Amino acid sequence: MTSDLTNNLIELEREKVLSEVKERLNQNEDPMKIFEECKQGMELVGEKYKKKEYFLAELMLSGDLFREAMELIEPYLGEKKVEGDIKGKILLATIQGDIHDLGKNILATLLKLEGFKVYDLGVDVNPDIIVEKVKEIQPDFLGFSSLLTITFDPMKEVIDKLKEVGLRDKLKILVGGGITTPLVKDYTGADFQTIDAMEGVQYCLEIIRTRIVVKARGGI
Amino acid sequence: MKEEYMTPQERMNAAINLKKPDRVPIAPIIGMDLPATYYGLNIAELHREPIKAVEAMVKFFDEFGGWDGYSTLPLVKIGYILGGLKFKAPGQELPDAPGYYGQFDEGEWMKVEDYKTIADIGWGKFVANEYIYRISDWTPEDVEENRKKYFQFALKGGEEYTIKRKMGMRTGANRVHPFFLLSLNRSLLKFTQDLYYRPELVEAALETMTDGLIKSTIAQCKGNGGNVVFVPEERAEGAIYPLKIFERFWWPYTKRIVESLYDEGIITWLHLDQCWDLNIPYFKELPRASCIIDLDGLTDIFRAKEILKDHLCLMSDVSGSLFSIGSEKQVEDYVKKLIDKLGVDGGHILSSGCEVPPNCRPENFRTFLKTGKTYQLSRE
């Protein structure tokens, strides 16, 4: 049984969602409960997307609506944390020469909703900066967003440099964006390629799940 | 091997009209970035002096032995700005350094209140009256000077390709689809919010923009003798929007554009980037041979052929990744597959999926042309 707030978020009823959140906060309702209902709405939107009932448009609209709701809820949370356990850390970048950030931003939103800590380096990022950030942050994943073929060599350069400094095997690397194909995965030396942000999220979740299982069985 | 017996014009016309050409016509989309990279030219300079971009393109065309279809004109910054699209160019907003090429600068440059203005006066007047000064640092004098510069550059392109080299497909006009124009100028998220939360405003603007596109395209093609209009779109497809959005905000306007122009003898070259698998069946509603469906490798072109065979001409889709990091063998195999599976009886123009990228391996481009020119003739 889902609440009206959850259902309205799923149905992208922006005014209804925001006015209900405001009203319930004004009535001193537990902000965590309101947050959980919004979060459930986002999870169900994700389910609909996986079942191809929803499209990228609905993912974007619900993500933005959730962001707006959170802006209202957060001041009421005080010391309470809504993040829960961080599932993993991911570093995202659009590499040097490319200023497109649409796909990267969508992926970042979806990953945050799934509990990942996202470090977004922005667009037109120098390969050396990415290598330095990997050293500093030690992420579980590195994700490249690409819309231009001129990014293939700089992405490969980063991965080669990570090999040189012994960091390549400590993380999984994703390449995504309309111009990428399996050929790009092989050329750059990445682990995963997709043109669908949700597939990228599923890949990260699967890797984390596998690690948990391996750890539970006494592996590394 | 069998000899060619058609001119590029005859070959292109045959393919568009779903009749058998002597061989598949070839029309890769090549802007200035690949020729500039190949000849080691400075991209920043070409954005400032577009005539030099045309010179580089025709030199490249001649060196590689030519092909059949007219490429679009090089996408230079002044062209984007004059059309109402914010743009970042090397040497201006981007570093003047190797590896940097001009790109759209998508953002929320257009505001919600602009829809009404556009609905009232049309896109062209909106851009000329006020918007051009919002997306550039130009003065009215700069606008005038750049208009002249762009006109001379377009004239030069027409002379070099159409008159001197007798290219087969005469692109009389380039028009970004109204839906795509609004999306790029509002940003994808804001435009999507407009579609869902302010649909009447968007519809009113699309109405006026569609009428304006049709009218200005007919006038321009009559003026320059062109019979094809290049219409790019990469935001309305089923990868982004459900069919209820496509059916309300894209399809009726597109249908009106294609049908109205076809009545005037103009073919609409629909350049459809991204995955249109869900939308392909709709194109059967268009008049036979009224447009070209140009795909970029993300749509299943072989399925599209099954659906649109004997109805519309497809323009194929050798991908940017294949051109830039694939092997010659991979390019050759894919071109052969396209020719084998899309057939040789018309309705296929061999092309690149979107633009041939600047870092295309020259040997891959040669293989693309050679296989396209000889594979079918060597078997007949």
XYZ file of C-alpha atoms in Angstrom, chain B residues 73-240:
168
model
C 27.813 22.982 -44.949
C 30.463 23.082 -42.234
C 28.932 23.832 -38.867
C 30.634 27.094 -38.041
C 29.875 29.263 -35.043
C 28.263 32.121 -36.943
C 25.815 29.690 -38.562
C 24.673 28.411 -35.176
C 24.326 31.879 -33.672
C 22.399 33.223 -36.659
C 20.053 30.245 -36.346
C 19.529 30.874 -32.630
C 21.818 28.311 -31.033
C 24.462 29.158 -28.475
C 27.810 27.730 -29.422
C 31.307 27.351 -28.040
C 34.164 27.597 -30.512
C 37.891 26.929 -30.096
C 39.828 30.155 -29.773
C 36.759 31.844 -28.352
C 34.942 30.002 -25.574
C 37.132 26.880 -25.776
C 40.927 26.573 -25.835
C 42.635 27.072 -29.179
C 44.389 23.726 -28.844
C 44.449 20.323 -30.546
C 41.555 18.119 -29.490
C 39.048 20.970 -29.225
C 36.162 21.315 -31.682
C 33.113 23.561 -31.741
C 30.083 22.342 -29.759
C 26.522 23.383 -28.918
C 26.288 25.136 -25.610
C 23.031 23.758 -24.267
C 21.402 25.615 -21.398
C 18.356 27.388 -20.109
C 18.961 30.385 -22.356
C 15.324 30.602 -23.401
C 12.794 31.411 -20.648
C 9.209 30.237 -20.200
C 7.879 33.685 -21.180
C 9.687 33.429 -24.541
C 7.227 30.776 -25.776
C 4.517 33.391 -26.158
C 6.802 35.740 -28.077
C 7.803 32.904 -30.399
C 4.156 31.938 -30.895
C 3.336 35.545 -31.748
C 6.192 36.505 -34.058
C 7.938 33.261 -35.024
C 11.397 31.886 -34.323
C 13.232 33.921 -36.943
C 12.017 37.301 -35.728
C 12.452 36.282 -32.086
C 16.097 35.436 -32.761
C 16.737 38.529 -34.883
C 14.975 40.969 -32.534
C 16.353 39.888 -29.196
C 17.568 36.335 -28.726
C 20.724 36.624 -30.807
C 22.000 39.221 -28.338
C 21.274 36.887 -25.427
C 23.318 34.000 -26.829
C 26.229 36.031 -28.192
C 28.184 39.182 -27.506
C 27.391 40.548 -30.969
C 26.258 44.078 -31.750
C 23.683 44.780 -34.507
C 26.648 45.635 -36.759
C 28.238 42.252 -35.993
C 24.964 40.542 -36.891
C 24.873 42.295 -40.238
C 28.503 41.536 -40.989
C 28.139 37.877 -40.013
C 25.015 37.507 -42.131
C 26.987 38.667 -45.154
C 29.876 36.403 -44.249
C 27.551 33.418 -43.882
C 25.809 34.170 -47.173
C 29.139 34.333 -49.037
C 30.234 31.107 -47.402
C 26.995 29.315 -48.310
C 27.313 30.591 -51.865
C 30.867 29.313 -52.049
C 29.739 25.893 -50.767
C 27.007 25.752 -53.396
C 29.384 26.745 -56.191
C 32.055 24.262 -55.227
C 29.801 21.271 -54.602
C 26.833 21.769 -56.876
C 28.221 23.609 -59.874
C 31.871 22.561 -60.100
C 31.580 19.037 -58.733
C 27.989 18.319 -59.807
C 27.030 16.776 -56.484
C 23.957 14.611 -56.548
C 21.833 15.945 -53.733
C 21.260 19.672 -53.529
C 20.578 20.705 -49.967
C 18.764 23.991 -50.399
C 18.277 24.653 -46.693
C 19.267 23.478 -43.216
C 16.576 23.761 -40.551
C 16.822 22.382 -37.036
C 13.489 20.764 -36.142
C 11.371 23.158 -34.007
C 11.095 20.590 -31.194
C 14.887 20.127 -31.128
C 15.478 23.897 -31.268
C 13.300 24.468 -28.225
C 14.860 21.568 -26.336
C 18.407 22.794 -26.957
C 17.541 26.348 -25.984
C 15.556 25.485 -22.866
C 17.768 22.476 -21.863
C 16.421 18.926 -21.875
C 15.089 18.974 -18.295
C 13.376 22.370 -18.525
C 11.884 21.585 -21.913
C 10.593 18.263 -20.600
C 8.976 20.089 -17.685
C 7.382 22.466 -20.204
C 5.997 19.518 -22.196
C 4.422 17.985 -19.102
C 3.435 21.083 -17.129
C 2.949 23.863 -19.717
C 1.949 21.993 -22.891
C -0.191 24.764 -24.395
C 2.720 27.196 -24.418
C 4.948 24.711 -26.225
C 2.244 23.810 -28.722
C 1.582 27.440 -29.603
C 5.281 28.005 -30.275
C 5.589 24.783 -32.298
C 2.639 25.827 -34.468
C 4.216 29.138 -35.443
C 7.700 27.648 -35.808
C 6.433 24.876 -38.082
C 4.661 27.351 -40.351
C 7.787 29.507 -40.409
C 10.026 26.557 -41.236
C 7.851 25.512 -44.152
C 7.538 29.013 -45.562
C 11.217 29.934 -45.256
C 12.393 26.583 -46.638
C 10.205 26.896 -49.733
C 11.423 30.462 -50.316
C 15.079 29.520 -49.836
C 14.913 26.444 -52.066
C 13.165 28.427 -54.784
C 15.938 31.002 -54.520
C 18.877 28.625 -54.729
C 17.407 25.738 -56.695
C 17.829 23.215 -53.907
C 15.405 20.332 -53.551
C 16.349 18.882 -50.166
C 16.119 20.340 -46.671
C 18.314 18.943 -43.912
C 16.314 18.678 -40.654
C 18.211 17.332 -37.632
C 16.401 15.991 -34.558
C 17.754 14.018 -31.646
C 15.366 14.710 -28.786
C 11.898 13.417 -29.657
C 12.539 9.680 -29.911
C 11.348 6.769 -27.827
C 14.639 6.604 -25.964
C 13.597 9.802 -24.172
